[in-house]
XYZ file of C-alpha atoms in Angstrom:
574
model
C 80.541 140.256 57.722
C 84.183 140.353 58.854
C 85.896 143.469 60.110
C 88.218 143.390 57.105
C 85.179 143.510 54.815
C 83.863 146.569 56.637
C 87.210 148.304 56.423
C 87.495 147.459 52.730
C 84.070 148.996 52.106
C 84.506 152.186 54.044
C 88.216 152.995 53.913
C 90.021 153.793 50.673
C 93.717 153.004 50.389
C 94.414 156.688 51.046
C 93.004 156.394 54.571
C 95.794 154.912 56.623
C 94.784 154.859 60.233
C 91.934 153.869 62.437
C 92.415 156.237 65.355
C 92.383 154.647 68.733
C 92.597 155.817 72.285
C 95.507 153.416 72.628
C 97.842 154.772 75.298
C 100.937 152.989 76.504
C 102.072 153.400 80.089
C 105.796 153.161 79.542
C 108.625 155.054 77.980
C 109.153 153.952 74.401
C 112.484 152.336 75.043
C 112.437 149.075 73.183
C 113.703 147.025 76.058
C 112.800 143.394 75.995
C 113.570 143.353 79.693
C 111.015 145.979 80.511
C 108.342 144.263 82.577
C 106.020 147.234 82.952
C 102.348 146.351 83.303
C 100.392 146.622 80.090
C 97.692 149.249 79.877
C 94.125 148.269 79.077
C 94.517 149.446 75.495
C 97.776 147.527 75.063
C 96.087 144.402 76.298
C 93.247 144.969 73.840
C 95.756 145.083 70.984
C 97.238 141.816 72.206
C 93.710 140.387 72.487
C 93.164 141.310 68.843
C 96.439 139.558 68.050
C 95.178 136.497 69.945
C 92.093 136.539 67.720
C 94.507 136.328 64.789
C 93.718 139.765 63.414
C 96.091 141.386 60.950
C 97.023 144.864 62.194
C 98.821 147.956 60.910
C 100.309 150.058 63.736
C 101.386 153.629 63.093
C 102.059 156.762 65.119
C 104.490 159.635 65.329
C 108.013 159.303 66.724
C 108.187 158.457 70.427
C 104.742 156.841 70.754
C 106.111 153.420 71.711
C 105.653 151.522 68.449
C 108.738 149.345 68.905
C 107.947 148.604 72.545
C 104.464 147.446 71.557
C 105.863 145.432 68.663
C 108.189 143.502 70.968
C 105.235 142.622 73.199
C 103.284 141.499 70.128
C 106.155 139.250 69.017
C 106.179 137.580 72.438
C 102.419 137.053 72.220
C 102.588 135.617 68.699
C 105.137 133.040 69.845
C 102.648 131.792 72.443
C 99.806 131.581 69.907
C 101.826 129.771 67.248
C 104.884 127.612 67.374
C 107.939 129.910 67.478
C 109.141 128.485 64.148
C 105.894 129.734 62.562
C 106.513 133.376 63.593
C 108.873 135.401 61.400
C 110.129 138.831 62.476
C 111.361 141.145 59.730
C 112.063 144.796 58.961
C 112.742 146.869 55.874
C 116.380 147.598 56.826
C 119.197 145.784 58.563
C 119.360 148.373 61.347
C 115.647 148.022 62.100
C 115.849 144.222 61.939
C 118.867 144.345 64.266
C 116.778 146.096 66.935
C 114.115 143.357 67.066
C 116.339 140.283 66.528
C 114.834 139.743 63.111
C 115.932 139.592 59.506
C 115.299 141.869 56.557
C 112.046 141.283 54.706
C 114.101 140.758 51.537
C 116.097 137.893 53.059
C 112.994 136.278 54.565
C 111.091 136.470 51.286
C 114.003 135.292 49.160
C 113.551 138.141 46.665
C 116.896 139.897 47.076
C 117.229 143.653 46.598
C 116.587 143.928 42.845
C 113.531 145.621 41.365
C 112.744 142.704 39.086
C 109.368 141.867 37.573
C 106.853 140.121 39.850
C 107.079 136.785 38.022
C 110.881 136.937 38.061
C 110.753 137.364 41.847
C 108.245 134.505 42.154
C 110.476 132.183 40.106
C 113.431 133.190 42.263
C 111.493 132.184 45.398
C 110.185 128.922 43.917
C 113.714 127.864 42.960
C 114.937 128.579 46.507
C 113.710 125.698 48.666
C 114.612 127.527 51.880
C 112.589 130.612 50.907
C 109.705 128.418 49.734
C 109.676 126.574 53.056
C 109.648 129.862 54.967
C 106.623 131.086 53.017
C 104.806 127.765 53.502
C 105.566 127.525 57.216
C 104.918 131.121 58.299
C 101.662 131.776 60.133
C 102.484 135.220 61.535
C 104.689 137.735 59.733
C 105.953 140.936 61.394
C 107.257 143.783 59.191
C 108.764 146.824 60.938
C 109.680 150.217 59.395
C 107.105 149.824 56.621
C 107.745 153.421 55.500
C 110.862 152.190 53.658
C 109.019 149.584 51.549
C 107.402 150.743 48.309
C 103.981 149.685 47.090
C 105.314 147.536 44.251
C 107.321 145.352 46.642
C 104.374 145.120 49.059
C 102.140 143.888 46.205
C 104.848 141.474 45.053
C 105.212 139.979 48.533
C 101.452 139.501 48.871
C 101.307 137.845 45.430
C 104.202 135.518 46.270
C 102.491 134.536 49.536
C 99.281 133.591 47.700
C 101.097 131.690 44.958
C 103.513 129.736 47.151
C 101.288 128.893 50.100
C 98.849 125.974 49.876
C 95.127 126.782 49.680
C 93.501 125.094 52.686
C 90.006 126.586 52.937
C 89.066 126.389 49.255
C 89.336 130.178 49.029
C 92.525 132.089 48.277
C 93.024 134.604 51.114
C 95.034 137.821 51.191
C 98.674 136.983 51.947
C 97.730 133.319 51.719
C 96.092 133.482 55.147
C 99.178 134.797 56.986
C 98.499 136.951 60.067
C 100.247 140.192 59.167
C 101.590 142.692 61.725
C 102.992 145.827 60.092
C 104.462 148.811 61.937
C 105.861 152.194 60.933
C 105.314 155.887 60.272
C 105.040 157.032 56.659
C 106.068 160.560 57.676
C 109.542 159.318 58.600
C 112.290 158.151 56.226
C 110.770 157.040 52.884
C 111.838 154.167 50.610
C 115.217 154.551 48.919
C 114.372 154.444 45.212
C 117.340 154.217 42.857
C 116.627 157.325 40.808
C 113.856 155.815 38.708
C 110.257 156.965 38.901
C 108.276 154.726 41.237
C 104.511 154.892 40.729
C 103.636 153.213 44.038
C 106.222 154.970 46.168
C 104.702 153.884 49.493
C 103.309 150.584 50.742
C 99.887 152.152 51.347
C 99.621 152.708 47.573
C 99.785 148.960 46.966
C 96.689 147.384 45.429
C 96.512 144.895 48.297
C 97.007 147.432 51.114
C 93.455 147.828 52.393
C 92.643 144.116 52.085
C 95.749 143.181 54.093
C 94.499 144.336 57.509
C 91.589 143.768 59.858
C 92.500 146.656 62.123
C 94.479 149.865 61.728
C 95.751 151.513 64.913
C 97.282 154.958 65.415
C 99.245 155.513 68.625
C 98.742 159.129 69.603
C 100.361 159.626 73.004
C 103.998 160.726 72.800
C 106.342 159.663 75.613
C 109.659 160.981 74.349
C 108.729 164.659 74.714
C 106.519 166.405 77.277
C 107.073 170.078 76.351
C 103.839 171.166 74.585
C 105.789 173.671 72.457
C 108.038 170.928 71.122
C 105.124 168.541 70.610
C 103.194 171.084 68.520
C 106.349 171.966 66.579
C 107.093 168.318 65.788
C 103.533 167.542 64.725
C 103.687 170.441 62.276
C 107.096 169.435 60.915
C 105.920 165.823 60.591
C 103.292 167.049 58.134
C 105.717 169.394 56.373
C 103.991 172.411 57.872
C 105.476 175.405 59.707
C 104.192 178.824 60.705
C 105.937 181.936 62.001
C 105.696 180.674 65.589
C 107.407 177.383 64.659
C 110.160 179.204 62.787
C 110.770 181.511 65.739
C 111.214 178.514 68.054
C 113.754 176.977 65.670
C 115.623 180.285 65.325
C 115.988 180.394 69.120
C 117.747 177.014 68.911
C 120.288 178.366 66.396
C 123.695 179.235 67.848
C 122.399 178.488 71.336
C 125.437 178.318 73.647
C 126.421 174.844 74.814
C 127.679 174.301 78.340
C 131.440 173.793 78.307
C 131.071 170.782 80.612
C 128.764 168.986 78.165
C 129.871 167.149 75.011
C 126.905 167.243 72.653
C 126.715 164.690 69.808
C 126.399 166.061 66.292
C 123.855 164.639 63.861
C 124.675 164.508 60.151
C 122.717 163.211 57.165
C 125.800 161.591 55.571
C 128.070 158.771 56.810
C 131.195 160.506 55.500
C 130.702 163.490 57.822
C 130.163 161.213 60.823
C 133.317 159.204 60.104
C 135.360 162.388 59.628
C 134.297 163.893 62.982
C 134.664 160.667 64.975
C 138.058 159.825 63.437
C 139.339 163.356 64.104
C 138.356 163.293 67.779
C 139.715 159.794 68.343
C 142.923 160.867 66.588
C 143.392 163.753 69.020
C 143.178 161.368 71.974
C 145.520 158.903 70.269
C 148.140 161.613 69.688
C 147.850 162.721 73.314
C 149.162 159.299 74.346
C 145.913 157.511 75.191
C 146.068 153.721 74.722
C 143.662 152.444 72.065
C 141.668 149.281 72.766
C 140.293 147.487 69.708
C 137.200 145.263 69.779
C 136.433 143.155 66.711
C 133.011 141.693 66.129
C 132.788 137.911 66.294
C 130.251 136.688 63.746
C 128.895 133.154 63.510
C 126.503 131.669 61.000
C 126.096 131.187 57.284
C 125.639 133.691 54.489
C 123.451 135.607 53.736
C 122.413 135.792 57.398
C 125.911 136.583 58.645
C 126.232 139.316 56.015
C 123.003 140.877 57.283
C 124.664 141.501 60.653
C 127.145 143.810 58.922
C 124.318 146.188 58.003
C 123.290 146.538 61.641
C 124.455 149.236 64.009
C 127.077 147.183 65.930
C 130.427 147.955 64.233
C 132.785 145.420 62.659
C 135.662 147.079 64.529
C 135.360 149.389 67.532
C 138.330 151.477 68.684
C 138.077 153.099 72.119
C 140.283 154.905 74.601
C 139.848 156.822 77.835
C 138.039 160.058 77.034
C 136.150 158.677 74.023
C 132.533 159.751 73.694
C 130.292 156.720 73.196
C 126.641 155.780 72.820
C 125.004 152.623 74.133
C 123.265 150.739 71.316
C 121.466 148.110 73.354
C 119.232 148.307 76.398
C 121.087 147.316 79.567
C 119.144 148.669 82.542
C 115.889 150.495 81.884
C 115.493 151.782 85.446
C 119.018 153.259 85.507
C 118.537 154.937 82.153
C 121.102 152.703 80.442
C 119.073 152.251 77.285
C 119.599 152.427 73.546
C 120.782 155.999 72.872
C 122.336 156.757 76.289
C 125.614 158.681 75.889
C 128.687 158.896 78.085
C 132.492 158.942 78.270
C 134.943 156.054 78.628
C 136.765 156.511 81.953
C 138.638 153.213 82.341
C 139.219 149.692 81.023
C 138.695 146.876 83.525
C 138.878 143.081 83.629
C 135.861 140.972 84.441
C 136.154 139.313 87.840
C 135.843 135.821 86.366
C 137.889 136.553 83.225
C 140.476 133.931 82.318
C 142.402 136.023 79.812
C 143.637 139.605 79.788
C 140.584 141.009 78.033
C 139.449 144.321 79.433
C 136.179 146.081 78.797
C 135.357 149.802 78.828
C 133.932 151.404 81.945
C 131.638 154.243 80.907
C 130.453 157.179 82.966
C 127.099 157.971 81.413
C 125.771 161.508 81.274
C 123.244 160.698 84.010
C 126.117 159.923 86.416
C 125.849 156.117 86.289
C 129.161 154.269 85.909
C 129.138 150.789 84.398
C 131.488 148.338 82.732
C 130.072 147.453 79.317
C 130.751 143.862 78.319
C 130.212 142.378 74.900
C 126.646 141.503 73.978
C 124.996 139.501 71.208
C 122.751 140.319 68.281
C 120.938 137.484 66.569
C 119.161 136.756 63.332
C 116.355 134.464 64.447
C 114.024 132.404 62.296
C 111.372 130.795 64.451
C 113.367 128.956 67.113
C 116.525 128.757 64.998
C 119.409 131.201 65.437
C 120.756 131.701 61.908
C 123.593 134.081 62.781
C 125.020 135.951 65.761
C 127.314 138.918 66.241
C 129.185 139.381 69.523
C 130.465 142.911 70.090
C 130.714 145.585 72.770
C 127.368 147.457 72.433
C 128.906 150.906 71.990
C 129.615 153.226 69.081
C 131.668 156.411 68.934
C 129.287 159.290 69.558
C 130.972 162.581 68.815
C 128.868 162.341 65.656
C 125.964 160.153 64.464
C 123.940 159.797 61.270
C 120.298 160.827 61.398
C 119.400 157.480 59.855
C 121.085 155.442 62.618
C 119.382 157.556 65.281
C 115.917 156.455 64.179
C 114.221 154.888 67.206
C 116.620 156.504 69.704
C 115.953 159.142 72.357
C 118.696 161.754 72.841
C 118.917 164.174 75.754
C 120.636 166.732 73.520
C 122.336 167.026 70.151
C 123.710 169.516 67.647
C 122.850 169.507 63.939
C 122.728 171.625 60.791
C 119.258 171.305 59.288
C 120.313 173.212 56.172
C 122.216 170.095 55.038
C 119.324 167.652 55.291
C 117.669 166.290 52.161
C 114.540 164.403 51.189
C 111.185 164.133 52.892
C 111.005 163.349 56.588
C 114.687 163.824 57.466
C 114.211 167.042 59.457
C 111.377 165.399 61.389
C 113.397 162.251 62.137
C 116.297 164.392 63.384
C 114.312 166.789 65.581
C 112.052 164.096 67.043
C 115.062 162.383 68.671
C 115.448 165.122 71.304
C 113.573 165.083 74.619
C 113.251 168.855 75.078
C 113.839 172.127 73.246
C 116.632 172.934 75.701
C 118.595 169.978 74.304
C 118.296 171.115 70.678
C 121.231 173.062 69.224
C 121.070 174.138 65.569
C 124.092 175.326 63.594
C 121.979 176.113 60.569
C 118.366 176.077 59.519
C 116.664 176.287 56.123
C 112.820 176.240 56.287
C 112.651 174.799 52.751
C 114.198 171.569 54.070
C 111.066 170.812 56.104
C 109.306 168.407 53.773
C 106.608 165.776 53.990
C 105.700 163.724 50.958
C 102.410 165.016 49.567
C 101.296 161.429 48.929
C 101.155 160.616 52.630
C 97.576 161.332 53.751
C 96.905 163.352 56.864
C 94.783 161.953 59.701
C 91.187 162.879 59.017
C 89.137 165.066 61.399
C 86.635 162.526 62.628
C 85.713 160.336 65.527
C 86.775 156.865 64.510
C 86.025 153.868 66.719
C 88.636 152.781 69.236
C 89.757 149.204 69.710
C 87.523 149.053 72.778
C 84.495 150.144 70.781
C 85.234 147.652 68.055
C 85.334 144.894 70.661
C 82.075 146.041 72.253
C 80.407 146.213 68.864
C 81.294 142.636 67.950
C 83.786 143.864 65.384
C 81.213 145.966 63.522
C 82.054 149.227 61.813
C 80.044 152.419 61.534
C 77.540 150.878 59.130
C 76.894 147.393 60.469
C 74.664 146.035 57.743
C 72.120 146.847 55.093
C 68.515 146.000 55.971
C 65.870 145.398 53.306
C 63.160 148.073 53.638
C 60.420 149.854 51.706
C 62.939 152.058 49.943
C 65.456 149.309 49.235
C 68.407 148.403 51.438
C 68.728 150.636 54.494
C 71.918 151.216 56.512
C 72.087 150.230 60.149
C 74.368 152.838 61.747
C 76.347 152.349 64.928
C 76.605 155.848 66.421
C 79.518 157.015 68.562
C 77.412 156.781 71.710
C 76.865 153.092 70.859
C 73.239 153.309 69.827
C 72.530 151.240 66.720
C 69.642 152.261 64.485
C 68.340 151.488 61.012
C 68.137 154.800 59.155
C 65.256 155.224 56.715
C 64.686 157.926 54.142
C 63.290 161.213 55.429
C 61.712 164.305 53.866
C 62.611 167.971 53.566
C 59.828 170.346 52.505
C 59.683 173.883 51.167
C 56.505 175.284 52.751
C 54.578 178.464 52.057
C 51.799 178.849 54.611
C 50.130 175.437 54.561
C 51.214 174.656 51.020
C 54.122 172.269 50.320
C 55.877 173.742 47.290
C 58.648 171.159 46.955
C 59.834 167.964 48.658
C 63.134 166.128 48.777
C 63.242 162.527 50.016
C 66.693 161.207 50.900
C 68.683 159.356 53.551
C 69.370 161.836 56.408
C 73.095 161.027 56.333
C 76.222 162.538 54.826
C 79.752 161.158 54.620
C 81.570 162.313 57.738
C 85.278 161.708 57.395
C 85.602 165.423 56.646
C 83.291 168.460 56.753
C 83.407 172.016 55.525
C 83.246 174.554 58.335
C 80.254 176.080 56.570
C 78.214 172.842 56.701
C 79.046 172.358 60.390
C 77.294 175.573 61.377
C 74.619 174.729 63.929
C 76.195 171.367 64.791
C 77.765 170.238 68.074
C 80.837 168.008 67.724
C 82.431 166.014 70.522
C 85.837 166.535 68.929
C 87.328 167.836 65.722
C 90.658 168.383 64.007
C 91.312 171.403 61.819
C 94.020 173.663 60.400
C 93.135 177.225 61.416
C 95.991 178.663 59.372
C 93.856 177.983 56.289
C 90.721 179.698 57.607
C 89.608 183.090 56.276
C 87.085 185.751 57.239
C 85.126 184.956 60.418
C 85.656 181.252 59.886
C 87.833 180.603 62.978
C 84.979 181.353 65.373
C 82.533 179.235 63.380
C 84.956 176.295 63.520
C 85.996 176.467 67.187
C 82.472 177.042 68.479
C 81.416 173.600 67.174
C 83.409 171.684 69.801
C 82.049 170.863 73.276
C 85.343 171.064 75.190
C 89.019 171.969 74.791
C 89.847 168.303 75.260
C 88.143 167.582 71.964
C 89.949 170.288 69.973
C 92.906 169.175 67.852
C 94.741 171.800 65.791
C 97.034 170.833 62.916
C 98.135 174.428 62.507
C 97.424 177.840 63.954
C 98.792 181.160 62.821
């Protein structure tokens, strides 16, 4: 039995993640030039990719999802021909970061919410879209949180209908190896006011049959302060207690050093434009010369149009004194990565320049000075470059939108959380910062901390790691059903790797030597979750619980189950 069959049997569509002990060994900067050695767990993920497994990768902000995804893309292009690997994302900004295209443009479905058969007919009539679907062998989709379940089902249906049936059996996604990445606790799909039944991709009918392996990255690299980590994990789930609120209050009206220019984060583009234009205007009126850099786009529509939705601006105006942010990784070891901020101090000519073009020299906040030349962003389909944008990889950074900061790491910023809206926005904003000392709040409204109730929480159980799955020949907890005296019996693979067929057992009510009553049943219970009451007397290697919901003497009963502090994971504690 395949791993996907096991997962289909034992995981409902509400259970998103198969927890792993997957730990990366690098910062989560999505640098394609980062040649850090892969950890054992990273290599195991790539091994699973090499075995052509379809995988869903999730994890909280700062766990290195994008870095891992870039390594996976490289691996896929060695397994298949590059023209058979398609890299996509739910938004133009996300696609921009991984040199891909939007899933809508790849699929040929456009952005309308049309009926499934209308979308299929649209694809069939588009020979380029049809060829993409027929040629693709590995499909990467990033930022899955912004794709609803209806679209996910539609895409899977289109794949099955358009792709040829080779094995005599119609497979999920037409046999495409699917690599999906994202965090459902971050920014949700943008639905145009109407009620969407399947708001998230994990609500799709095809969700659980789409993957062989589900991986949750749990180690955070962006932050190291345990107070901030606990705070963010609570906010990610839409949960706060008095301790969390006190920490956030301490960040309100915190004085900012006069020598530091802190970027402001806003939920709306209009606010960002207003602040950046006002600051640039002050420098302009003081006599500073303005240098204008216009993006140079090449390619055909709609690919060239997609570049306009990325983060590199159509027109960039700079002058000495302008606050800027780097939007592409330049030098990982010097800290010149996506999200690094600094100030323009000069405009200089390249040594080998033939014309009079000058580029900005930026003094970054870490003290590094560097001339920033124009760079390129590409929309790539297999080996073919469909469109390119050449532009200086900087944006004005007196103010930024929360949306455009997704995936970035900021040393410090200032924001007003009382103006955020929707689920996940507070979490996306706060999870950008590296430490509490860098967080400055102008306003804070606890009611703005929201997580969509549909997004399921990680369950308090020991799930098998990738390593265990490999050692168990891709078996799950219940390997098989063996025919026995009492019918089919489960063979259970226990966490300490012992496999055993479990037969029915007996429980007796005894008075003296007399058996008054007998129950015969399998000595097993479902173990994704337990009540604290039923755990009494048990010893658990690890557990996850929310102590803020305990009552009476329940806290002691819960905590005394675990063998060590290393195995204790608290969602909340008040």
